[in-house]
CSV table of C-alpha atoms in Angstrom, one decimal:
chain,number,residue,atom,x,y,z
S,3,UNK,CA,0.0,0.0,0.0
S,4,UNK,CA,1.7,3.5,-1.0
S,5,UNK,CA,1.5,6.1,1.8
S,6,UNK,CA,2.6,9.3,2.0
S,7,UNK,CA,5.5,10.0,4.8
S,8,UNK,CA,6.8,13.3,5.9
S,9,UNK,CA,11.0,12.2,6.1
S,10,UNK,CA,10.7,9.0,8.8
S,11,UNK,CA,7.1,9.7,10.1
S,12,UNK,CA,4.2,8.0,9.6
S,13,UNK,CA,1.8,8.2,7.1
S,14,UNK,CA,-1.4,9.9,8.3
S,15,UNK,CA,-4.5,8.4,6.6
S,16,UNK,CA,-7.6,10.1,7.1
S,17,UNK,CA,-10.6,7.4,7.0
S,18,UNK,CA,-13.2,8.3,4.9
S,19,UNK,CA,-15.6,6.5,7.1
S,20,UNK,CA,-13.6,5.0,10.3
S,21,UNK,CA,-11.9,7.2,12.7
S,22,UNK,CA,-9.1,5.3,14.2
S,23,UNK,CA,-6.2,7.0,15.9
S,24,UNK,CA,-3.0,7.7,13.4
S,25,UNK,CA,0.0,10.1,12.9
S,26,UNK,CA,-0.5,13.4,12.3
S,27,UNK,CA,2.3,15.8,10.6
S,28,UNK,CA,4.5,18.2,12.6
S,29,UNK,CA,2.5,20.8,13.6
S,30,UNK,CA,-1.2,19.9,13.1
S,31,UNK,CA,-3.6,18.8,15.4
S,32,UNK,CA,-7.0,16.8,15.0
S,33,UNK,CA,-10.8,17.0,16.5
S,34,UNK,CA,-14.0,15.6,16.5
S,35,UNK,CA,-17.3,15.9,17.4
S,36,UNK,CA,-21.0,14.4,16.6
S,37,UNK,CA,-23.6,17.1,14.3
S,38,UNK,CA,-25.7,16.3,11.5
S,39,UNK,CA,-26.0,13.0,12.5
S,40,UNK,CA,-22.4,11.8,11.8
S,41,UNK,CA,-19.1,12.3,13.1
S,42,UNK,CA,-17.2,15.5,11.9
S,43,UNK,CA,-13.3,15.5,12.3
S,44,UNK,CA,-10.7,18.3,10.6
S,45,UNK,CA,-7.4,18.3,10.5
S,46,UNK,CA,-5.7,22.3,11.3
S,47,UNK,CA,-2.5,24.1,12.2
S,48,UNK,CA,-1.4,24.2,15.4
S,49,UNK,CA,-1.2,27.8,16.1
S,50,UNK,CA,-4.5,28.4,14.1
S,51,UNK,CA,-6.2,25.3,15.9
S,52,UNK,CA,-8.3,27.5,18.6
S,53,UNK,CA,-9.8,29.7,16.2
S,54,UNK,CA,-10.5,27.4,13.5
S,55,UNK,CA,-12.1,24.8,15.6
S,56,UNK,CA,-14.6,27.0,17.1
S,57,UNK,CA,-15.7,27.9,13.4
S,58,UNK,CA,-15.8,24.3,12.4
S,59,UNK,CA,-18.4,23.6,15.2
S,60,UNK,CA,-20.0,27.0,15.4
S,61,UNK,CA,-20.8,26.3,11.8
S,62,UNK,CA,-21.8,22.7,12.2
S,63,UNK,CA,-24.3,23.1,15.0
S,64,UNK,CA,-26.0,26.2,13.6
S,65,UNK,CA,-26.6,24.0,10.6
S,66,UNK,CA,-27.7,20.9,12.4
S,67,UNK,CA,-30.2,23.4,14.2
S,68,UNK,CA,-31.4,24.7,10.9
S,69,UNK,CA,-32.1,21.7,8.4
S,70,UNK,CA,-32.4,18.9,11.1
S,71,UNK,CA,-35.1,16.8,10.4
S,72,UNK,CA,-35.1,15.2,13.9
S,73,UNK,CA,-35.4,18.4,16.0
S,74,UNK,CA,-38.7,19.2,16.6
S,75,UNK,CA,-37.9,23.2,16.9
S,76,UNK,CA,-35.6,23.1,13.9
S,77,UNK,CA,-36.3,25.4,10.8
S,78,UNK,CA,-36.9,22.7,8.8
S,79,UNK,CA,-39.2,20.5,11.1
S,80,UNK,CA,-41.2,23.9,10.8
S,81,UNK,CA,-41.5,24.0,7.1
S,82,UNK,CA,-42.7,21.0,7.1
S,83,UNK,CA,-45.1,21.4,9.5
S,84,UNK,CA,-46.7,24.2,7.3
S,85,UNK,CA,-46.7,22.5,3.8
S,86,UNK,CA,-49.1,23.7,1.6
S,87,UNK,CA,-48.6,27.4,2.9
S,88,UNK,CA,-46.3,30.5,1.9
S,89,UNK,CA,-43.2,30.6,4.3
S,90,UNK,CA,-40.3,32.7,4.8
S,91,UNK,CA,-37.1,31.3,5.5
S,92,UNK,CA,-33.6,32.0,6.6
S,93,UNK,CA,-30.8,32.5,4.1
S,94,UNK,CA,-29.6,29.3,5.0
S,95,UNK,CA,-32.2,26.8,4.7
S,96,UNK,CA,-33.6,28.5,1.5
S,97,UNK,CA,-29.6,28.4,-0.2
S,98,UNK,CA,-29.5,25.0,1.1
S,99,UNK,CA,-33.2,24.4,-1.1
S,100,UNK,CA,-32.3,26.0,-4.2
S,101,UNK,CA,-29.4,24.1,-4.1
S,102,UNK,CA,-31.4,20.7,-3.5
S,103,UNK,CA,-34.0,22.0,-6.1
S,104,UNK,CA,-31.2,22.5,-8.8
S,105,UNK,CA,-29.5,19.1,-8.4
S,106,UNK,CA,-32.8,17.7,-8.6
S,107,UNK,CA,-33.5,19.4,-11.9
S,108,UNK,CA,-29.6,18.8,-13.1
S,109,UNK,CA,-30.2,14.6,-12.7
S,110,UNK,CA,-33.6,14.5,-13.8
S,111,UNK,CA,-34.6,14.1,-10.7
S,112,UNK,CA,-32.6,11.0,-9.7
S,113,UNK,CA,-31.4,13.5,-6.5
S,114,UNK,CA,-35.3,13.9,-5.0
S,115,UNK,CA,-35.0,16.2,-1.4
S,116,UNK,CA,-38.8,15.0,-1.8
S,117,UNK,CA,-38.9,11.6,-0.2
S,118,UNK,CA,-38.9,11.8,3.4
S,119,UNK,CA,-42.7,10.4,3.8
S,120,UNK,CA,-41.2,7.5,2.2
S,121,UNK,CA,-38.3,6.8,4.3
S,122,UNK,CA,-40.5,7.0,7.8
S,123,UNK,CA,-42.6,4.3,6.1
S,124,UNK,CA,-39.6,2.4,5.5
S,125,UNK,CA,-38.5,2.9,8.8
S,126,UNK,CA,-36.3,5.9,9.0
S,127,UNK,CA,-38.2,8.0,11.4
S,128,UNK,CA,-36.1,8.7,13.8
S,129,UNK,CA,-31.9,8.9,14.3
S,130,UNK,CA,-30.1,6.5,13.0
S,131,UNK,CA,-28.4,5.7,16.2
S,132,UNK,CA,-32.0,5.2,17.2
S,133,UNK,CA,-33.2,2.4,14.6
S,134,UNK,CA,-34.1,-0.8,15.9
S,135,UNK,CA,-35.4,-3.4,14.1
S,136,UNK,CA,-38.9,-2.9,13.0
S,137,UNK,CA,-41.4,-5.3,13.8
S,138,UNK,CA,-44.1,-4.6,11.1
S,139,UNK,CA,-44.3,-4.1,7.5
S,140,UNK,CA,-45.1,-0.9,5.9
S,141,UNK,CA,-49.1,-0.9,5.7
S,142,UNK,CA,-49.6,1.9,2.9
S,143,UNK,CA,-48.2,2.0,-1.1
S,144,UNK,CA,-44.7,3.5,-1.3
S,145,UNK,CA,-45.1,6.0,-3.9
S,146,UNK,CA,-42.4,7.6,-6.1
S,147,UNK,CA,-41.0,10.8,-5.7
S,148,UNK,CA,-41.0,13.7,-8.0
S,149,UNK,CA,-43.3,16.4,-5.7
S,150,UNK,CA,-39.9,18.3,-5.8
S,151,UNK,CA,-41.1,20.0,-8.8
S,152,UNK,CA,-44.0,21.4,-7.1
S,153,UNK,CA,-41.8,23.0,-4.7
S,154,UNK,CA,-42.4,27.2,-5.1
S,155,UNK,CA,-39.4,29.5,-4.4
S,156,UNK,CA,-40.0,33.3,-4.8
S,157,UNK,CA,-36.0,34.5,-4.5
S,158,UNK,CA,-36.4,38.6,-3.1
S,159,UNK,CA,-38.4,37.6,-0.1
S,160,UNK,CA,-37.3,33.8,0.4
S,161,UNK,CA,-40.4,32.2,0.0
S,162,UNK,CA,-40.7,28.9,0.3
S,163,UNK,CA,-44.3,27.2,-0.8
S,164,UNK,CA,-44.3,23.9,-0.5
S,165,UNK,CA,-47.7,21.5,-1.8
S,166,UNK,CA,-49.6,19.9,1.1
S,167,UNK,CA,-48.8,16.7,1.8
S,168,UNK,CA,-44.8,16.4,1.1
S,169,UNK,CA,-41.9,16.7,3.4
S,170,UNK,CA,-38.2,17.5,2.7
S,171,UNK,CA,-34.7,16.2,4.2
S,172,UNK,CA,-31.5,17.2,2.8
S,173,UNK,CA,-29.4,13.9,3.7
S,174,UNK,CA,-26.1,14.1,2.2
S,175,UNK,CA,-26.1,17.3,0.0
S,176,UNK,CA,-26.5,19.5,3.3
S,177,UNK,CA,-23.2,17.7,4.5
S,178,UNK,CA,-21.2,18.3,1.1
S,179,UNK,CA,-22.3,22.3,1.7
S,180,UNK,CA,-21.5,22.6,5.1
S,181,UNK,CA,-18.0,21.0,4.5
S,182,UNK,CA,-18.0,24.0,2.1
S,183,UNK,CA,-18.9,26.5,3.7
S,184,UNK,CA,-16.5,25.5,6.8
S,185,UNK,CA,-13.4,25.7,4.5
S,186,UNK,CA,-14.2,29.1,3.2
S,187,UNK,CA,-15.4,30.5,6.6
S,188,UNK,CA,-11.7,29.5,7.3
S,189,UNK,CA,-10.1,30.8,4.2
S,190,UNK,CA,-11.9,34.1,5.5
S,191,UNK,CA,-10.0,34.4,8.9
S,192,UNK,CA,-6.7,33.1,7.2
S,193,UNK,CA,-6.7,29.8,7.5
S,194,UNK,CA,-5.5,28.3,4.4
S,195,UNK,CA,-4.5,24.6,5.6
S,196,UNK,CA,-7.3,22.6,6.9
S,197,UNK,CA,-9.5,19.1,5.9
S,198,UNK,CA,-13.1,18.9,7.1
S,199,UNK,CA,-14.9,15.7,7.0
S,200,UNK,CA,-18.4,15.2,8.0
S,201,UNK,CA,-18.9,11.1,7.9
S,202,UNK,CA,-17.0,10.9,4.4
S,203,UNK,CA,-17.9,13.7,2.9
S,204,UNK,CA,-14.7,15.8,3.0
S,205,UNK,CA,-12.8,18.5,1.4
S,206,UNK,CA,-9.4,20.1,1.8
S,207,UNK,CA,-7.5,23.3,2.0
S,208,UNK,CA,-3.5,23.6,1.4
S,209,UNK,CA,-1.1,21.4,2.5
S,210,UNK,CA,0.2,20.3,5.8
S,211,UNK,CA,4.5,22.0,5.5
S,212,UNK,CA,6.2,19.1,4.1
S,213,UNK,CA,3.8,17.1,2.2
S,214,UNK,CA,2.5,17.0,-1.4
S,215,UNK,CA,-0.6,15.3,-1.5
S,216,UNK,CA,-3.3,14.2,1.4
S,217,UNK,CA,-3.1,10.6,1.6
S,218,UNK,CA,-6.9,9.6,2.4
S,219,UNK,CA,-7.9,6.3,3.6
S,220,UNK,CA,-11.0,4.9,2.0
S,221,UNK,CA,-12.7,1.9,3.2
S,222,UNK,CA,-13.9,-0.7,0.8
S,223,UNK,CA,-16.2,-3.8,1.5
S,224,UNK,CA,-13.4,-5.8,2.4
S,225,UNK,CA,-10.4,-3.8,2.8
S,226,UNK,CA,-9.6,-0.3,2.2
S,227,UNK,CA,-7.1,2.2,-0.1
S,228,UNK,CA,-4.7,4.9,0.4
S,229,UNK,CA,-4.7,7.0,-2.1
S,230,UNK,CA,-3.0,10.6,-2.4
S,231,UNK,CA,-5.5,13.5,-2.9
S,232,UNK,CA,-4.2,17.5,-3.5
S,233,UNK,CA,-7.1,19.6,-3.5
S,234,UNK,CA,-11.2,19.6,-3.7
S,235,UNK,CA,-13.6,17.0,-2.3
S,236,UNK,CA,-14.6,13.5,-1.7
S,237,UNK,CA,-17.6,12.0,-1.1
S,238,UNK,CA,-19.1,8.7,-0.5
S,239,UNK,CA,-22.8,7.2,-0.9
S,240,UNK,CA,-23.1,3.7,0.3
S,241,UNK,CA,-25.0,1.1,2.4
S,242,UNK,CA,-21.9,-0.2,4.3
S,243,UNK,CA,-23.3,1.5,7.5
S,244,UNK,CA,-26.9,3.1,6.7
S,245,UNK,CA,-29.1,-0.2,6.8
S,246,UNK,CA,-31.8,-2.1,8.9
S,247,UNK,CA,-34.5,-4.6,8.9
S,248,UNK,CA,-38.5,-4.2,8.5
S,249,UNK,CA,-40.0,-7.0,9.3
S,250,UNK,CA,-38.6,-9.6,7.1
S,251,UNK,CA,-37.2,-6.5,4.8
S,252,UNK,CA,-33.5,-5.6,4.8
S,253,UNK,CA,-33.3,-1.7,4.3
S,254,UNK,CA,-31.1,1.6,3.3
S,255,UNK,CA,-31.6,4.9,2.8
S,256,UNK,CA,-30.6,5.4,-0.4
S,257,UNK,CA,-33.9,5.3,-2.8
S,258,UNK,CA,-34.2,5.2,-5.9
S,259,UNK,CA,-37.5,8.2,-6.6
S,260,UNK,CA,-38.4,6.2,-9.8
S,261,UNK,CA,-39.8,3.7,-7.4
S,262,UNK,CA,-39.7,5.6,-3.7
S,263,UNK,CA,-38.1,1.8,-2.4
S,264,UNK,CA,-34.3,1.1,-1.4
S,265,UNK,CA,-32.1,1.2,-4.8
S,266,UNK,CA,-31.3,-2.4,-5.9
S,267,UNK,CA,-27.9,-2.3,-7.6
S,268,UNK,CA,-25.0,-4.3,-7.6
S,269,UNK,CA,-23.1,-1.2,-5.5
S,270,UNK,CA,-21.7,-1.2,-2.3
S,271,UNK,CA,-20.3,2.3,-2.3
S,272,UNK,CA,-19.5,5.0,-4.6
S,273,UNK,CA,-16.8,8.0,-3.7
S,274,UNK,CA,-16.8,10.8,-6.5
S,275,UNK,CA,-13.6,12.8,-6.4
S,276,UNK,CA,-14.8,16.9,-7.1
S,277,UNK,CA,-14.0,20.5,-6.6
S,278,UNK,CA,-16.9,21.1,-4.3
S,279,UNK,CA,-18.0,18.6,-1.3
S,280,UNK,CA,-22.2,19.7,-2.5
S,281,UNK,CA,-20.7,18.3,-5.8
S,282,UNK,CA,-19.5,14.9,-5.1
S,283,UNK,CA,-22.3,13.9,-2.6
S,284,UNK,CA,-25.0,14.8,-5.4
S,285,UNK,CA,-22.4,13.0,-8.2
S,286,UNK,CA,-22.1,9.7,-5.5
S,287,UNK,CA,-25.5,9.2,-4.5
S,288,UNK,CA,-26.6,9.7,-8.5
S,289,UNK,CA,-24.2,7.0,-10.0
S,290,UNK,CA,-25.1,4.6,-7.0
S,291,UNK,CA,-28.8,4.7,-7.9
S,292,UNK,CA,-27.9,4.4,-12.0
S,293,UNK,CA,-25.8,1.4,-11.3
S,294,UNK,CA,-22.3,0.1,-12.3
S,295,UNK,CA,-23.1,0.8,-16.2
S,296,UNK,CA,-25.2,3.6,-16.4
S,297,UNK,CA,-23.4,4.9,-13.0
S,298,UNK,CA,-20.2,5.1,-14.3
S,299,UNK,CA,-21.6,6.7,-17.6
S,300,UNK,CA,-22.7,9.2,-15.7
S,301,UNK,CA,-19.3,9.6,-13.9
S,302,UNK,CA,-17.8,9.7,-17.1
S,303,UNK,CA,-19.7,12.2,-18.8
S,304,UNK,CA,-19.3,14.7,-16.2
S,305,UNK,CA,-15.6,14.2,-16.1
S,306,UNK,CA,-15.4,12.8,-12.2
S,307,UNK,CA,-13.0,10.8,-11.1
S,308,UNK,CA,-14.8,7.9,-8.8
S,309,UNK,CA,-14.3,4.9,-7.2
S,310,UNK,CA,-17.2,2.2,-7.2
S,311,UNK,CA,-16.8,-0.6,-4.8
S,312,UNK,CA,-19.7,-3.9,-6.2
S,313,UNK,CA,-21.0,-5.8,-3.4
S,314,UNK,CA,-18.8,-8.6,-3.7
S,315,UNK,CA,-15.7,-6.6,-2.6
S,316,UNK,CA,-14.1,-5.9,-6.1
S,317,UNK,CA,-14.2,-2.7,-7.4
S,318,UNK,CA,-13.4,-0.4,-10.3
S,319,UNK,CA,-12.9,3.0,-10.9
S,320,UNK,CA,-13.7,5.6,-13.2
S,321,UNK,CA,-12.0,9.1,-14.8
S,322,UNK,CA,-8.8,9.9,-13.5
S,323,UNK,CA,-8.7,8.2,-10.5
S,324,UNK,CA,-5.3,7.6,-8.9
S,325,UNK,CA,-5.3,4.0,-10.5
S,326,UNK,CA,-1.7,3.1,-10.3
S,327,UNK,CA,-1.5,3.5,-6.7
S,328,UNK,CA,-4.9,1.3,-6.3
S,329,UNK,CA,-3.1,-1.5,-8.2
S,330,UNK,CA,-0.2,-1.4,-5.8
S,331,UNK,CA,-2.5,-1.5,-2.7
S,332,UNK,CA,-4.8,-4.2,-4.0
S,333,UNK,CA,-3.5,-6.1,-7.8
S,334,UNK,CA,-5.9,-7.7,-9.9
S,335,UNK,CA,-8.8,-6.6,-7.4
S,336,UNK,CA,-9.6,-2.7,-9.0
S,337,UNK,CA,-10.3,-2.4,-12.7
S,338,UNK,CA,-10.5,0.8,-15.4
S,339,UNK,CA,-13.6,1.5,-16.2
């Protein structure tokens, strides 16, 4: 496995979606804490560590408190609340809705912020740290999504008129912005070196003094890959850890709109390589409903460098993904698409 070493250190692999302990560089120091429903760790200078990791978490819990879907006070709990009637927002939840509303339109609707009513039925209703098993089946008709469309935005006065009957959650796409948004809060009070990952979603800034590249761990089904990353954003959408049982049902909570029901593909996990986090989570979650052909089609045609790991461990990548150093941490197991 090539790692990246500063002189006779360590490499320091930053896990896409484990956190175990590892080596940090001369003069950096690492945090963590829970928001959003996943674990968010960044990596900052020493002498600009104080500062930068109260904007990290400033930003992360004002977020979680505005688009949470499992706070009952939250901004967003609100608009649901009131669907079917004009609303004003914030500047941050209605950003964070144009933005869902134009990856929606962008993918045809294969990115659908509209399907919350259909992941309670399926079970979803509550934190994920929270699911149990559930004992029943679901009692009504899943129905597809698509209500997205209906969704009315008037842009000078940030109203937000959503049709009776629908709810919205964000999922991943509110992640990929907020890593965003944290590195240019930083790049705002100076701080040009810094990684922010929220669960797998995560982008950089700069380099730590005496490296070249970021070498990012990313966990496969089976095993996982080092591979050296310089600037941008990665994301991953998978069912590695997002899954439970209905009844006799095994389920995740990626669905596919056409249907409203759990994606069935051959997937295991997708991680799109981009220049913005809000990017790669849309591009991830989008090839992992399309499936290995038509996924990596779409990969292609957008010029993304991804990884796509099948659910039998083997995996391929597509675009200009680091594919040399894949082959020397796992031969014959990673093919070009």
């Amino acid at each position: 496995m090539e790692t990246i070493t500063q002189d006779n250190n360590p490499p320091f692999p930053v896990h896409m979606l484990l956190e175990p302990d590892y080596v940090l560089p001369a003069g950096v120091r690492r945090s963590q804490f829970h928001a959003m429903g996943t674990q968010i760790s960044f990596l900052l200078p020493e002498e600009q560590f104080t500062l930068g990791a109260e904007i990290i978490r400033t930003l992360f819990e004002h977020w979680e408190r505005t688009l949470s879907r499992f706070l009952p006070d939250s901004e967003l709990t609100q608009l649901n609340q009131l669907a079917g009637k004009p609303v004003i927002v914030s500047k941050l939840l209605f950003s964070v809705l144009s933005s869902a509303l134009d990856a929606a339109r962008s993918t045809d609707g294969l990115y659908d912020p509209t399907l919350l009513n259909q992941l309670v039925q399926l079970g979803y209703d509550r934190t994920f740290e929270e699911i149990s098993q559930q004992p029943s089946t679901v009692k009504n008709t899943i129905v597809p999504g698509g209500r997205w469309r209906e969704i009315q935005l008037n842009p000078p006065l940030r109203l937000v008129t959503m049709p009776a009957g629908i709810q919205v959650e964000f999922g991943g796409i509110a992640k990929g912005m907020a890593v965003d948004a944290a590195l240019e809060s930083l790049r705002r009070e100076g701080i040009e070196t810094a990684l922010v990952n929220a669960g797998g979603d995560l982008a950089v800034s700069g380099m730590p003094i005496g490296f070249h590249q970021w070498p990012i761990e990313i966990q496969g089904k089976t095993r996982t890959w080092v591979v050296p990353f310089h600037h941008g954003a990665l994301a991953t959408s998978g069912i590695g850890r997002r899954h439970w049982r209905q009844g006799t049902e095994l389920r995740h909570h990626l669905l596919d709109p056409r249907t409203g029901l759990p994606a069935q593909t051959q997937l295991w996990s997708v991680t799109v390589a981009a220049a913005q986090c809000k990017q790669a989570e849309v591009a991830a979650k989008v090839a992992f409903l399309l499936g290995i052909d038509k996924g990596s089609a779409f990969l292609s045609q957008h010029g993304l460098a991804a990884l796509l790991v099948l659910e039998d461990g083997s995996a391929l990548t597509v675009g200009p993904w680091p594919q040399e150093s894949m082959q020397e941490a796992n031969k014959n197991e990673v093919q070009q698409w």
